[in-house]
Short mmCIF file of C-alpha atoms in Angstrom, two decimals:
data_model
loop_
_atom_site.label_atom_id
_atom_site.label_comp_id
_atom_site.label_asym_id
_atom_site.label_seq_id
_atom_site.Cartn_x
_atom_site.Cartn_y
_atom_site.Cartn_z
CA UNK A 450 -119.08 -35.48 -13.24
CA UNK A 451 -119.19 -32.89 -10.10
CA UNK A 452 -118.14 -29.68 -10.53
CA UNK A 453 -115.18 -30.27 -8.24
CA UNK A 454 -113.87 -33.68 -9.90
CA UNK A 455 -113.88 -31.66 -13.17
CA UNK A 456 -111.48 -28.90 -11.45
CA UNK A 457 -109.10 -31.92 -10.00
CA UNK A 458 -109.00 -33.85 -13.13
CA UNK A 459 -107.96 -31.00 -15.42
CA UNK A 460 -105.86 -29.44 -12.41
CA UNK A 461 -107.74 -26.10 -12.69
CA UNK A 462 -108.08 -24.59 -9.16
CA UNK A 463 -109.72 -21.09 -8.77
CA UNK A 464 -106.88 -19.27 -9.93
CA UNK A 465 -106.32 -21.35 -12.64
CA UNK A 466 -109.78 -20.89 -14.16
CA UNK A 467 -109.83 -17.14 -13.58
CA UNK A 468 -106.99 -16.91 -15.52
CA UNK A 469 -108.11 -18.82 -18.75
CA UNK A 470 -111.54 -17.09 -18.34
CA UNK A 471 -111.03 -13.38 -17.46
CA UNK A 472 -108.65 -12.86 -21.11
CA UNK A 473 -111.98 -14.40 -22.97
CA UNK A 474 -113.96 -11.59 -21.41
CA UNK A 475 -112.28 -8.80 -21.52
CA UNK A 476 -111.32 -9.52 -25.35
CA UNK A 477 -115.21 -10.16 -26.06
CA UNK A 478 -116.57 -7.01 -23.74
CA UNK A 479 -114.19 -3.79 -24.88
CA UNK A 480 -115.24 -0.53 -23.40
CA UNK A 481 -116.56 1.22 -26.81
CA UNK A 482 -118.22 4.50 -26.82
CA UNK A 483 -120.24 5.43 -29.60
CA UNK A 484 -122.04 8.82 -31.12
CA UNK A 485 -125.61 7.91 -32.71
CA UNK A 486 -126.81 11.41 -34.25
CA UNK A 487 -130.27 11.34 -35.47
CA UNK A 488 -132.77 13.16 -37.79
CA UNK A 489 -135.33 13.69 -35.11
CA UNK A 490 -136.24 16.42 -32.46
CA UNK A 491 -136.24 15.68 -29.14
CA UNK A 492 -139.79 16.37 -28.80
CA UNK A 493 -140.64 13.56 -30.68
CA UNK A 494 -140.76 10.64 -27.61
CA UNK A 495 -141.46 7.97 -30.96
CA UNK A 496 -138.75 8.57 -33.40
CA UNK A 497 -136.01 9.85 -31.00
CA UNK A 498 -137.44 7.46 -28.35
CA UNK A 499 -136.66 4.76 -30.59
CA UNK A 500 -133.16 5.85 -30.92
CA UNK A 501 -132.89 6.42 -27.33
CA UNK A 502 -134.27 3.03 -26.15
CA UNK A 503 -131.76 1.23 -28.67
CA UNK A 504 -128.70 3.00 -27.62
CA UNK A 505 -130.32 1.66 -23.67
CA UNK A 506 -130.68 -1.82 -24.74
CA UNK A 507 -127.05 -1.74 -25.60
CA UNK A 508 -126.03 -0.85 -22.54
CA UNK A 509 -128.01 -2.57 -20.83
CA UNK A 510 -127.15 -5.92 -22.47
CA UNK A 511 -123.25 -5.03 -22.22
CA UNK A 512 -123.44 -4.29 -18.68
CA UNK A 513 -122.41 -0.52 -20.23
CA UNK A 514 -119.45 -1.41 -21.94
CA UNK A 515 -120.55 -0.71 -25.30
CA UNK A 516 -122.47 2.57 -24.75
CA UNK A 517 -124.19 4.15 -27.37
CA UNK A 518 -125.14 8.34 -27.06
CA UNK A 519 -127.55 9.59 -29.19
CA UNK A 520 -128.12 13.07 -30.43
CA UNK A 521 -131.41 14.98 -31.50
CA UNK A 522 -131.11 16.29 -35.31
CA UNK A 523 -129.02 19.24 -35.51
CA UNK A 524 -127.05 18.87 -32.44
CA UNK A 525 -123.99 17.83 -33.51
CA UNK A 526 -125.43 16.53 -37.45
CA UNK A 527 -127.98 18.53 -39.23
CA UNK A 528 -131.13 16.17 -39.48
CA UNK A 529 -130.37 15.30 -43.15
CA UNK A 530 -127.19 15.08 -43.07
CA UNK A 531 -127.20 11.42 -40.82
CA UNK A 532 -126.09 9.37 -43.46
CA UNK A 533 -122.91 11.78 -44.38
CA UNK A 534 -121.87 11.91 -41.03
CA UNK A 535 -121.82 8.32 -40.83
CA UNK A 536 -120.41 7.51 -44.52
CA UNK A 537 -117.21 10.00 -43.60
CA UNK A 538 -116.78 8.45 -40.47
CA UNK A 539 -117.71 11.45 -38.47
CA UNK A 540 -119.95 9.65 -36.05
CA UNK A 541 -120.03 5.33 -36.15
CA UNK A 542 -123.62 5.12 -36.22
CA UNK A 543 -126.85 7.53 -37.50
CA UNK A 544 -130.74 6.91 -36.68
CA UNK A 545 -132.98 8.61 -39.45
CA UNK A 546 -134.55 7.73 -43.07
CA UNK A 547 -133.11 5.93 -45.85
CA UNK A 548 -135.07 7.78 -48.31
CA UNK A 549 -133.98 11.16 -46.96
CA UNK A 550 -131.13 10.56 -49.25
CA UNK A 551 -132.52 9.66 -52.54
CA UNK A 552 -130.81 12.53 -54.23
CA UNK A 553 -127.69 10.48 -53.85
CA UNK A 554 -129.69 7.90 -55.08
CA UNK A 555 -133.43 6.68 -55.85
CA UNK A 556 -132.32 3.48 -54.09
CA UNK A 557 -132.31 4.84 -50.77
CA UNK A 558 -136.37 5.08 -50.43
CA UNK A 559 -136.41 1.35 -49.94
CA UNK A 560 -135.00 1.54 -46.97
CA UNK A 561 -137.75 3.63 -45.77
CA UNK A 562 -140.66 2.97 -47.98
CA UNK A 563 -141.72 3.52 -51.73
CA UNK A 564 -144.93 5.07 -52.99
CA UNK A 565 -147.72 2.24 -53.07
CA UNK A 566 -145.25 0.12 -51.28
CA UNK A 567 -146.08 -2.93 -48.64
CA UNK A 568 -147.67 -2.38 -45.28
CA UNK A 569 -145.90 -2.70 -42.25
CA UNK A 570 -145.60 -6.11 -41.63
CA UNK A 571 -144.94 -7.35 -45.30
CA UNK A 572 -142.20 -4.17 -45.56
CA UNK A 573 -140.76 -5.57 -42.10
CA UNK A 574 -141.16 -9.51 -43.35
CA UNK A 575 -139.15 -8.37 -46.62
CA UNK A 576 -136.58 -6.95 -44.84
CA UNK A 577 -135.53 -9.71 -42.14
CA UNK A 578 -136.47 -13.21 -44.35
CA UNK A 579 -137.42 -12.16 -47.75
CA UNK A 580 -133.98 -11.14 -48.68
CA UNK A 581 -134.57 -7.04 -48.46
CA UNK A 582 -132.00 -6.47 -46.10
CA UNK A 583 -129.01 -8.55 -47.91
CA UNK A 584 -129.89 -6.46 -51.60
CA UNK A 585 -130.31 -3.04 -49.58
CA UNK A 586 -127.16 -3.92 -47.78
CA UNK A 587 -125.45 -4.66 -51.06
CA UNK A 588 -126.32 -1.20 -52.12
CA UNK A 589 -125.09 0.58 -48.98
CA UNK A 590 -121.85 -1.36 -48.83
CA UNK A 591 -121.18 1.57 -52.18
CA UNK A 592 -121.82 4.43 -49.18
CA UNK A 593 -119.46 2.44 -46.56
CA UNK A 594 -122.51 1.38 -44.12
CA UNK A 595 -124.21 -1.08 -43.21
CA UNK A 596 -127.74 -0.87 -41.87
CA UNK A 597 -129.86 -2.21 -39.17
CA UNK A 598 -133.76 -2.34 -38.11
CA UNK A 599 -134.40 0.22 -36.24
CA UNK A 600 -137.86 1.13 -36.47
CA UNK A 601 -141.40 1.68 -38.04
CA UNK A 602 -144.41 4.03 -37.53
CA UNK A 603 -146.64 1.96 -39.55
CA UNK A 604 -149.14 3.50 -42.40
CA UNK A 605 -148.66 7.31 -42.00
CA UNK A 606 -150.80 10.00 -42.45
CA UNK A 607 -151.57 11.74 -46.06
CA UNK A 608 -150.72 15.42 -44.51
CA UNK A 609 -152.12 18.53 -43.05
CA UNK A 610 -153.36 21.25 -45.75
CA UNK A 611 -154.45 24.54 -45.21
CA UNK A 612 -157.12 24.55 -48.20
CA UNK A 613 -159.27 21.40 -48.96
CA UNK A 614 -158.20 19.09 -52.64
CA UNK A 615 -161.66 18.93 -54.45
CA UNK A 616 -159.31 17.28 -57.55
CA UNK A 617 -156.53 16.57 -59.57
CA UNK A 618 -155.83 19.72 -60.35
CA UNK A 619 -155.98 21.33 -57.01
CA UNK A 620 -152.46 19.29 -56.37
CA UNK A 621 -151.15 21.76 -59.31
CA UNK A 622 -148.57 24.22 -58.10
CA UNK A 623 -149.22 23.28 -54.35
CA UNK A 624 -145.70 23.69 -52.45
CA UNK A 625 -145.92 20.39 -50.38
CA UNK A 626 -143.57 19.33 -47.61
CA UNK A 627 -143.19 15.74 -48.56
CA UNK A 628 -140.13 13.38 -47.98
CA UNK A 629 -137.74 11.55 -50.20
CA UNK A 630 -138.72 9.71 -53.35
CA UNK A 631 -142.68 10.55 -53.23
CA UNK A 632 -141.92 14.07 -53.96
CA UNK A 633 -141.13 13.24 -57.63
CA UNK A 634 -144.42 11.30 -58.06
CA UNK A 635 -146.33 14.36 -56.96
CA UNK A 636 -144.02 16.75 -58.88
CA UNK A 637 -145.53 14.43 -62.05
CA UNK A 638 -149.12 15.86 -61.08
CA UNK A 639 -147.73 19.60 -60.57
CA UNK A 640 -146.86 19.83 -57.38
CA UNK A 641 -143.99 21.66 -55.63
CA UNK A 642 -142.36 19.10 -53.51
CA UNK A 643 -140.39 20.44 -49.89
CA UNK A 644 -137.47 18.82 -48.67
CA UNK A 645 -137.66 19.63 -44.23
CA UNK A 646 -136.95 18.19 -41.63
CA UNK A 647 -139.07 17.98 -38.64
CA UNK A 648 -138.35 20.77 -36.61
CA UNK A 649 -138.86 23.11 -39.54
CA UNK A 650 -141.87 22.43 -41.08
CA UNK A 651 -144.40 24.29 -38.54
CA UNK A 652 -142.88 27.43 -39.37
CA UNK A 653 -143.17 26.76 -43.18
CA UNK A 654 -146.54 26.16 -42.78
CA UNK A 655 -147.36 28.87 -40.62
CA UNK A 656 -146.16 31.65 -42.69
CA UNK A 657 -147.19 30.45 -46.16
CA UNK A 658 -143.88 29.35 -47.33
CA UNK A 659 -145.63 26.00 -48.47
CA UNK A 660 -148.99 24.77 -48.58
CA UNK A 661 -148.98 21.26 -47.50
CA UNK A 662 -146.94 19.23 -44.95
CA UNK A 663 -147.11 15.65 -44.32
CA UNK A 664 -145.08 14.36 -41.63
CA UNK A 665 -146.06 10.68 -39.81
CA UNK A 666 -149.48 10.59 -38.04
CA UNK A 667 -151.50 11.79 -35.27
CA UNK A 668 -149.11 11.40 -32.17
CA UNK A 669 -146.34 13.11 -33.39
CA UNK A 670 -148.32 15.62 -35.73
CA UNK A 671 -150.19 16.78 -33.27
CA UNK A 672 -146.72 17.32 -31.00
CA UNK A 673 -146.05 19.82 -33.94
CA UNK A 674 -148.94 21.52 -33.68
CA UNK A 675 -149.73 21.27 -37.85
CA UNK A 676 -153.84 21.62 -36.92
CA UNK A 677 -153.09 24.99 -35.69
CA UNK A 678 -151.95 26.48 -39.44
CA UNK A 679 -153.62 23.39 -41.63
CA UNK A 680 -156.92 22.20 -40.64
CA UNK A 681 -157.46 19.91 -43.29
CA UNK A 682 -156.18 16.17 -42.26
CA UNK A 683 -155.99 13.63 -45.20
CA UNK A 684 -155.50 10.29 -45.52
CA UNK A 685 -153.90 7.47 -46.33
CA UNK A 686 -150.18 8.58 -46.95
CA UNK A 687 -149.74 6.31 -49.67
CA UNK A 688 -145.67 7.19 -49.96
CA UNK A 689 -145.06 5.29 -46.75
CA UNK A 690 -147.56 2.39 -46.07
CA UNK A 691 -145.11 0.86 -43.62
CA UNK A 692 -142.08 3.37 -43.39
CA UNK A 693 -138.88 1.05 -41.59
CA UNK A 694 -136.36 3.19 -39.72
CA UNK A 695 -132.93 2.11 -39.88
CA UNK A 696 -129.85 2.39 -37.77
CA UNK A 697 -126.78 2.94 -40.75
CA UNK A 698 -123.54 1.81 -38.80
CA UNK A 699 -120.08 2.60 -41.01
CA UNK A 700 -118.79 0.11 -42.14
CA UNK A 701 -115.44 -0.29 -40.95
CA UNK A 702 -116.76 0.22 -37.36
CA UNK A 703 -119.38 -2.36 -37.67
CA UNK A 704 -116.46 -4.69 -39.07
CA UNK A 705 -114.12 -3.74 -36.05
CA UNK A 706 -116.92 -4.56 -33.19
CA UNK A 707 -116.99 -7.92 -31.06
CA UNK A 708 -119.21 -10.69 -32.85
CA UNK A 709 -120.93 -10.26 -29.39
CA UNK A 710 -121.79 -6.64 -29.94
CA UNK A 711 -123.14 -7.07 -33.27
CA UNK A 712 -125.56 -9.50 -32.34
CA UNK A 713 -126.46 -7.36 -29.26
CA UNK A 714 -126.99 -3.81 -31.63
CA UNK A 715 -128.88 -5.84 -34.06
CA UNK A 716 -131.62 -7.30 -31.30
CA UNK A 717 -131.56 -3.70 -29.71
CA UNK A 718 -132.72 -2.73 -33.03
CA UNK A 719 -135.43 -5.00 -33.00
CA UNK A 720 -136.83 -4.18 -29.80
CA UNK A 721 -136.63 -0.04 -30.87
CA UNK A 722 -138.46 -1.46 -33.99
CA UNK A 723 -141.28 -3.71 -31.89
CA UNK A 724 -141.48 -0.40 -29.33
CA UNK A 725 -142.14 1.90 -31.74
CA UNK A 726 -145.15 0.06 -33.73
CA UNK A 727 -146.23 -0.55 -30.07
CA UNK A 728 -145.63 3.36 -29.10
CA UNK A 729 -148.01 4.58 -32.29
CA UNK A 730 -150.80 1.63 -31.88
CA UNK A 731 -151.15 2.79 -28.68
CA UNK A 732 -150.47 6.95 -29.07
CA UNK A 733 -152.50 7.82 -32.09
CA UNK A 734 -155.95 6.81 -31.59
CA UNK A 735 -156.59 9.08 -29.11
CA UNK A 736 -154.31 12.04 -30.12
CA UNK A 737 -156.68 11.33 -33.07
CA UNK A 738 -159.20 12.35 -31.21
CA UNK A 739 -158.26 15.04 -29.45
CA UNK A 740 -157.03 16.69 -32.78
CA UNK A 741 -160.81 16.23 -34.70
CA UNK A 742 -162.30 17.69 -30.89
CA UNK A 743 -159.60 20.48 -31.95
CA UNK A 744 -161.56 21.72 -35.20
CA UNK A 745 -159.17 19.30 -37.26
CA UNK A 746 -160.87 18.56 -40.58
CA UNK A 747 -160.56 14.67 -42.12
CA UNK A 748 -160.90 13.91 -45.06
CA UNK A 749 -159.72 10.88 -47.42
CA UNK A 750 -158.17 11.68 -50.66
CA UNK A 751 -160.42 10.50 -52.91
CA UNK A 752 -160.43 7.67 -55.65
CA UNK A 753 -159.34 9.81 -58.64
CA UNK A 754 -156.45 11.19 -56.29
CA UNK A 755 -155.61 8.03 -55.52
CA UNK A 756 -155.57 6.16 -58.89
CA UNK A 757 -153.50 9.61 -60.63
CA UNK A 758 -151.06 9.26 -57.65
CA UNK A 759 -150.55 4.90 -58.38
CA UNK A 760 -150.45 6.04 -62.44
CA UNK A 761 -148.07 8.39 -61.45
CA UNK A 762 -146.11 6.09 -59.13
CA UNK A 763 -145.73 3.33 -61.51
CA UNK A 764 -144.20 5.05 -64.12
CA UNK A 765 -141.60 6.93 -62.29
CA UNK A 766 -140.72 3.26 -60.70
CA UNK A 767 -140.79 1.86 -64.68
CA UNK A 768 -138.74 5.00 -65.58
CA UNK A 769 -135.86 4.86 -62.99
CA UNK A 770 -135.26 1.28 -62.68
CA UNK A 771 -135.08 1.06 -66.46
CA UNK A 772 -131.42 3.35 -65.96
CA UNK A 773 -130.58 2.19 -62.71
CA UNK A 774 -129.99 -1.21 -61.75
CA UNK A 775 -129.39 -1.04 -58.15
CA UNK A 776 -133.12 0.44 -58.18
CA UNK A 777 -134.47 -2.24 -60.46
CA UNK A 778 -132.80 -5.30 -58.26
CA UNK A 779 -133.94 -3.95 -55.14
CA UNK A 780 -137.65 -3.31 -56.63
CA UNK A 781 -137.88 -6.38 -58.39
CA UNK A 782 -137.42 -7.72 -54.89
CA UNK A 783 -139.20 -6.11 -53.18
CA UNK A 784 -141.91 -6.06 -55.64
CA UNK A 785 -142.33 -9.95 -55.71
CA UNK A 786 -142.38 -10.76 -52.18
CA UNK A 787 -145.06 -8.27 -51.47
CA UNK A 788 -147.90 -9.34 -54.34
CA UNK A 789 -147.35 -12.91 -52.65
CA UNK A 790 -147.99 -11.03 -48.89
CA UNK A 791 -150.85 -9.26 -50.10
CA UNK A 792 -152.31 -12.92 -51.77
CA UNK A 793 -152.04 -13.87 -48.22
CA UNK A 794 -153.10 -10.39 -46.23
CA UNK A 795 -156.79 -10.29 -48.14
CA UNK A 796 -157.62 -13.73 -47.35
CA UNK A 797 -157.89 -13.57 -43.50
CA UNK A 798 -156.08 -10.11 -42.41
CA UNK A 799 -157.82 -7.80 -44.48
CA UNK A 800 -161.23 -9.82 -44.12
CA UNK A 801 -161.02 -9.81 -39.98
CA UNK A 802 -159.82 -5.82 -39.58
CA UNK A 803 -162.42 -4.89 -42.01
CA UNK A 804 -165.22 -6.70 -39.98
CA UNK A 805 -164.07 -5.63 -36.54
CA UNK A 806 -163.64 -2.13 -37.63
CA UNK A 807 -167.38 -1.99 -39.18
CA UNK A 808 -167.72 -3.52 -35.20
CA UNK A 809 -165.81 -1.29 -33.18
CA UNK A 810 -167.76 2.04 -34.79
CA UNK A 811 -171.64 0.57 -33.69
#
């Protein structure tokens, strides 16, 4: 049937149509306005660029009526203070780190990333089909959010320190800026862990006040200028071995919005998330560079490190989930789906990068 039969047979002319349609429209396209604060500085174009280009897609997508404006930490939230600010109903929506608030709760570093947790793309797989984001969202619901993909700087660094680890016991009494849950695994080997955000940490460093910083990886590090007070660069950062970044939207507000504008925050989420892993594959190889041109020092922690830091790992994951159940569901989750990635990572994944990175250095 033509276009024009259908309008004759069911009597609706232009105006007619207009009518019935433009009610629809404006019911599913409110004008909402939105504050996003976030635990990042400005100067960081990955982190708060992720937040920025999420609160775009929005408005793009809505033709600006949903319009999301975000903030840099301390601007109108303190950078740890995101998830408060949202909880309270302060603000509708924060950018920042679950596991910034694991003194609420240990449960909040999945959201980010455990110690000797999945990669990247097994933490990311977890979260969207393996049935991460329906427990973690379970456990939020108790801090009236909800939370979305928003982000991931794949494996990070292991931190900048201003004297060189030749063991064990060189991690004894070191005062080490290190985030969320990992701090207590490194307190188990004697170390002094340093809850700061971003912005603060060069100044820490600088005058002594710690000893060690770790923050994400060579982009951004470098932005902060750690080479300049720490020379020593070590890696891997075994806390975060595929860090997500999550947009935590209250609760009531993310009840309240159009069906429409979920869907449309939840995709601008994703594409933040895709941008970002883009952003760093394409940023730190040769601020990498430029930082060991620099005098930086690298080193990799070595094997003895390592294997006290796993020890140490697994039994403060066997300690707290044996009193907290929130932390044992969401582990046990997590937990299974990534031994079954990692079946499936060393048969082809692990296998092809390791060949083509022998490659790439001859």
């Amino acid at each position: 049937m033509k276009r024009r039969d259908f309008i004759k047979v069911t009597g609706l002319g232009v105006a007619g149509a207009a009518a019935v349609a433009a009610p629809a429209i404006a019911q599913s396209m409110p004008e909402i306005k939105w504050r996003m604060p976030t635990s990042w500085p400005k100067s960081l174009d990955t982190l708060y660029g992720g937040a920025e280009m999420m609160a775009r897609m929005v408005g793009e997508a809505t033709d600006n009526k949903f319009q999301i404006q975000p903030f840099a930490a301390g601007e109108i939230v303190p950078g740890l203070q995101v998830l408060d600010a949202v909880q309270n109903g302060t603000v509708e929506m924060g950018h920042t780190a679950s596991y910034y608030y694991f003194g609420k709760d240990p449960t909040f570093t999945f959201g980010s990333s455990v110690p000797f947790g999945p990669n990247m793309r097994i933490n990311q797989a977890w979260y969207m089909l393996g049935g991460g984001r329906d427990v973690l969202n379970e456990f939020y619901r108790k801090y009236n959010c909800v939370s979305l993909l928003a982000g991931n700087t794949g494996c990070q660094m292991g931190g900048w320190f201003r004297k060189e680890l030749a063991s064990v016991d060189d991690l004894k009494g070191l005062k080490f800026r290190i985030g969320g849950f990992a701090g207590r695994v490194m307190q188990k080997l004697g170390a002094v862990p340093q809850q700061i955000a971003g912005g603060d940490i060069y100044p820490a460093l600088e005058k002594g006040t710690i000893d060690a910083a770790e923050w994400v990886g060579p982009y951004d590090d470098e932005k902060l200028g750690f080479y300049k007070v720490a020379p020593h660069y070590y890696y891997p950062g075994w806390w975060e071995g595929g860090p997500m970044l999550l947009g935590f939207v209250n609760l009531d507000k993310w009840n309240a919005l159009p069906k429409y504008y979920q869907s449309v925050l939840e995709q601008a989420g994703h594409y933040a998330n895709n941008w970002m892993m883009a952003k760093y594959d394409q940023a730190n190889p040769a601020a990498l560079r430029r930082l060991l041109a620099n005098g930086t020092k690298l080193h990799a922690f070595s094997a003895p490190i390592m294997q006290a830091c796993f020890k140490a790992a697994k039994e403060l994951h066997s300690e707290v989930a044996a009193s907290n159940a929130d932390f044992k569901k969401v582990y046990e989750s997590l937990t299974n789906f990534s031994n079954n990635g990692y079946q499936w990572f060393q048969v082809a994944e692990l296998g092809y990068d390791a060949f083509m990175a022998r490659n790439s250095q001859s």
